[in-house]
Coordinates of C-alpha atoms in Angstrom, one line a residue:
M1 CA 84.6 118.4 85.2
K2 CA 85.0 122.3 85.5
Q3 CA 82.0 122.6 87.9
V4 CA 83.8 120.3 90.2
T5 CA 87.0 122.1 90.4
E6 CA 85.2 125.5 90.5
A7 CA 83.2 124.1 93.7
L8 CA 86.3 122.9 95.4
F9 CA 88.0 126.3 95.1
A10 CA 85.1 127.9 96.4
L11 CA 86.1 125.8 99.7
Q12 CA 89.7 126.8 99.5
D13 CA 91.4 127.8 102.8
P14 CA 94.9 129.6 101.9
A15 CA 96.3 128.8 105.1
Y16 CA 95.3 125.1 105.4
R17 CA 96.9 125.2 101.7
A18 CA 100.2 126.3 102.7
F19 CA 100.4 124.1 105.7
H20 CA 99.2 120.8 104.3
A21 CA 101.0 121.1 100.7
R22 CA 104.4 120.7 103.0
L23 CA 103.2 117.3 104.1
I24 CA 102.7 115.6 100.8
P25 CA 105.9 115.6 99.3
G26 CA 105.9 114.9 95.5
V27 CA 102.8 116.5 95.2
A28 CA 103.4 119.8 93.0
W29 CA 102.4 122.9 95.0
E30 CA 100.3 124.1 92.0
R31 CA 98.0 120.7 92.4
V32 CA 97.0 121.6 96.0
I33 CA 93.5 123.7 96.2
G34 CA 93.7 123.5 100.3
V35 CA 90.3 122.2 101.2
R36 CA 90.0 120.9 104.8
V37 CA 88.9 117.0 104.7
P38 CA 85.6 117.6 106.6
A39 CA 84.7 120.0 104.1
L40 CA 85.6 117.8 101.3
R41 CA 83.6 115.0 102.9
R42 CA 80.3 117.3 103.2
Y43 CA 81.1 117.9 99.5
A44 CA 81.5 114.5 98.6
A45 CA 78.3 113.3 100.7
A46 CA 76.1 116.0 98.4
F47 CA 77.8 115.2 95.2
A48 CA 77.5 111.5 95.6
K49 CA 74.0 111.8 95.0
T50 CA 74.2 113.7 91.8
P51 CA 74.0 112.1 88.2
Q52 CA 77.5 114.1 87.6
A53 CA 79.2 111.8 90.4
A54 CA 79.5 108.7 88.2
E55 CA 80.9 111.1 85.3
F56 CA 83.5 112.5 87.8
L57 CA 84.7 108.9 88.3
Q58 CA 85.3 108.3 84.9
E59 CA 87.4 111.5 84.4
L60 CA 91.2 110.3 85.3
P61 CA 93.6 111.6 85.6
H62 CA 92.6 114.6 87.5
D63 CA 94.5 117.7 88.0
Y64 CA 94.2 118.5 91.5
Y65 CA 95.0 116.8 94.7
E66 CA 91.7 117.4 96.2
E67 CA 89.8 116.2 93.1
N68 CA 91.9 112.7 93.7
N69 CA 90.6 112.9 97.2
L70 CA 87.2 113.5 96.1
H71 CA 87.2 110.3 93.9
A72 CA 88.6 108.4 97.0
L73 CA 85.7 109.6 99.2
L74 CA 83.2 108.7 96.3
L75 CA 84.5 105.3 95.9
M76 CA 84.2 104.4 99.7
R77 CA 80.6 105.1 99.7
R78 CA 79.9 102.8 97.1
K79 CA 78.2 99.3 98.1
D80 CA 78.8 97.1 94.9
F81 CA 82.2 95.5 95.9
D82 CA 82.8 94.1 92.4
A83 CA 82.2 97.8 91.1
V84 CA 84.5 99.4 93.7
L85 CA 87.1 96.8 92.8
S86 CA 87.0 97.4 89.2
A87 CA 87.3 101.1 89.8
L88 CA 90.0 100.7 91.7
E89 CA 92.2 99.2 89.1
T90 CA 91.8 102.6 87.1
F91 CA 92.4 104.7 90.0
L92 CA 94.9 103.4 92.1
P93 CA 97.8 103.8 89.5
Q94 CA 96.8 107.7 89.5
V95 CA 97.3 107.9 93.2
D96 CA 100.5 109.7 94.0
N97 CA 101.0 110.2 97.6
W98 CA 100.4 108.8 101.1
A99 CA 97.4 111.0 102.1
T100 CA 95.1 110.1 99.4
C101 CA 96.0 106.3 99.8
D102 CA 95.4 106.6 103.4
L103 CA 91.9 108.0 102.8
L104 CA 90.6 105.5 100.3
R105 CA 89.2 102.8 102.7
P106 CA 85.8 101.3 100.8
A107 CA 83.1 100.5 103.5
C108 CA 82.1 97.7 101.3
F109 CA 85.2 95.7 101.9
A110 CA 84.4 94.8 105.5
A111 CA 81.5 92.5 104.1
H112 CA 83.8 90.9 101.7
K113 CA 87.1 89.7 103.0
E114 CA 87.2 86.5 101.6
E115 CA 86.8 88.2 98.3
L116 CA 89.3 90.8 99.1
L117 CA 92.2 88.4 99.6
P118 CA 93.2 87.8 96.1
P119 CA 93.0 91.7 95.0
V120 CA 95.2 92.3 98.0
R121 CA 97.9 89.6 96.9
R122 CA 98.0 91.3 93.6
W123 CA 98.3 94.9 95.4
L124 CA 101.3 93.9 97.2
A125 CA 103.0 92.6 94.2
S126 CA 102.3 95.9 92.2
P127 CA 105.4 98.0 90.9
H128 CA 103.3 101.1 91.9
P129 CA 104.5 102.0 95.6
Y130 CA 101.0 103.6 96.6
T131 CA 99.2 100.3 95.3
V132 CA 101.5 98.3 97.6
R133 CA 100.7 100.7 100.6
F134 CA 97.0 100.5 100.2
G135 CA 97.3 96.4 100.1
I136 CA 99.2 96.6 103.4
E137 CA 96.8 98.9 104.7
M138 CA 93.9 96.8 103.8
L139 CA 95.5 93.9 105.7
M140 CA 96.0 95.9 108.7
T141 CA 92.4 97.4 108.4
H142 CA 90.5 94.2 107.9
Y143 CA 92.4 91.3 109.0
L144 CA 94.1 92.0 112.4
Q145 CA 91.6 92.3 115.0
T146 CA 89.4 89.7 113.3
D147 CA 89.8 87.2 110.4
F148 CA 93.5 87.0 111.2
S149 CA 95.8 84.5 109.5
P150 CA 99.5 83.8 110.4
E151 CA 100.2 84.1 106.5
Y152 CA 99.2 87.4 106.2
P153 CA 102.0 89.5 108.2
A154 CA 104.4 87.1 106.4
W155 CA 102.8 88.6 102.9
V156 CA 103.7 92.3 104.2
A157 CA 106.8 90.9 105.3
A158 CA 108.0 89.5 102.0
V159 CA 107.2 93.1 100.6
Q160 CA 110.7 94.5 99.1
S161 CA 110.6 98.1 98.5
E162 CA 113.1 101.1 99.1
H163 CA 110.1 103.3 98.8
Y164 CA 109.6 105.3 102.0
Y165 CA 105.9 105.2 102.2
V166 CA 106.1 101.6 101.5
R167 CA 108.5 100.9 104.4
M168 CA 106.4 103.1 106.7
M169 CA 103.3 101.1 105.9
Q170 CA 105.1 98.1 106.8
A171 CA 106.2 99.3 110.4
W172 CA 102.8 100.8 110.7
Y173 CA 101.3 97.4 110.0
F174 CA 103.8 95.4 112.3
A175 CA 103.4 98.0 115.2
T176 CA 99.3 97.5 115.1
A177 CA 99.9 93.8 114.8
L178 CA 101.9 93.7 118.1
A179 CA 99.0 95.2 119.7
W180 CA 96.4 92.9 118.3
R181 CA 98.6 89.9 117.9
W182 CA 101.4 89.9 120.1
Q183 CA 102.6 86.4 120.1
E184 CA 102.1 85.6 116.4
T185 CA 104.0 89.0 115.3
L186 CA 107.0 89.3 118.1
P187 CA 109.1 86.5 116.1
Y188 CA 109.3 89.1 113.3
L189 CA 111.5 91.2 115.6
T190 CA 113.2 88.6 117.8
E191 CA 113.9 86.4 114.4
R192 CA 114.9 89.6 112.4
R193 CA 112.6 88.7 109.8
L194 CA 112.2 92.3 108.7
S195 CA 114.7 94.3 106.9
P196 CA 116.6 96.6 109.5
W197 CA 114.8 99.8 108.7
V198 CA 111.4 98.3 109.1
H199 CA 112.4 96.6 112.0
T200 CA 113.6 99.8 113.6
K201 CA 110.4 101.7 112.8
T202 CA 108.2 99.1 114.0
I203 CA 109.5 99.1 117.4
Q204 CA 109.6 102.9 117.4
K205 CA 106.1 103.2 116.6
A206 CA 105.3 100.3 119.0
V207 CA 106.8 101.8 122.1
E208 CA 104.7 105.4 121.1
S209 CA 101.5 103.2 121.1
Y210 CA 99.3 103.4 123.9
R211 CA 98.1 99.8 123.0
I212 CA 101.4 98.4 124.1
S213 CA 101.9 97.6 127.6
P214 CA 104.9 98.9 129.7
Q215 CA 106.2 95.5 129.9
Q216 CA 105.9 94.7 126.5
K217 CA 107.7 98.1 125.5
Q218 CA 110.6 97.1 127.8
Q219 CA 111.0 93.8 125.7
L220 CA 110.6 95.7 122.3
K221 CA 113.4 98.1 123.7
A222 CA 115.7 95.3 124.1
L223 CA 115.5 94.4 120.4
R224 CA 116.2 97.8 118.8
T225 CA 119.5 96.9 117.1
A226 CA 118.1 95.4 114.0
G227 CA 121.4 93.2 113.1
K228 CA 121.0 91.7 109.6
A229 CA 117.5 91.2 108.0
G230 CA 115.9 88.0 108.1

């Protein structure tokens, strides 16, 4: 939709574009407009109230990175769980970077945790890396502090991928799990259940976390040598 593209260019910050484009490898420079997230959120909040918002969500693929981010912000505002799931089946394959993926956190999921689990399992098995990353992120967001089950970290550990941003999300998940579920998560490190790369990165991120106690950090540091993956 031309009017959306023009509105986004009106919010362009060239200095921010030059900075942020370097943070999203894989996204061509010419596809980055350079809109700061707070400005994009304000635009999304106003645009969501217009009839054109529904039309925009049907217009895939988008040309610009910020158009994908706007798409994510609009989906996050929707309250119909089934409608959001249906829209994600079309949108997730279009996500081509970590920033858009991590921005996408539908608010309605918090009230539908049981129904969300089958889609999460499906996303974890996807051949598309950012769909997998999104699935892991949903487990981290909704099933660590509450509604936890020991099978969920097993699902994440079972993901086999050489994609950097999938492995990084696995490490982020387990580092966060150590903060909230130390006893249940620690065996993934002591028993070498993770790939060497994810094992090492998990410890690095956990040691940097303020949620991990000094005593726990010392224990983790002793496990830094990954050895063989479990």
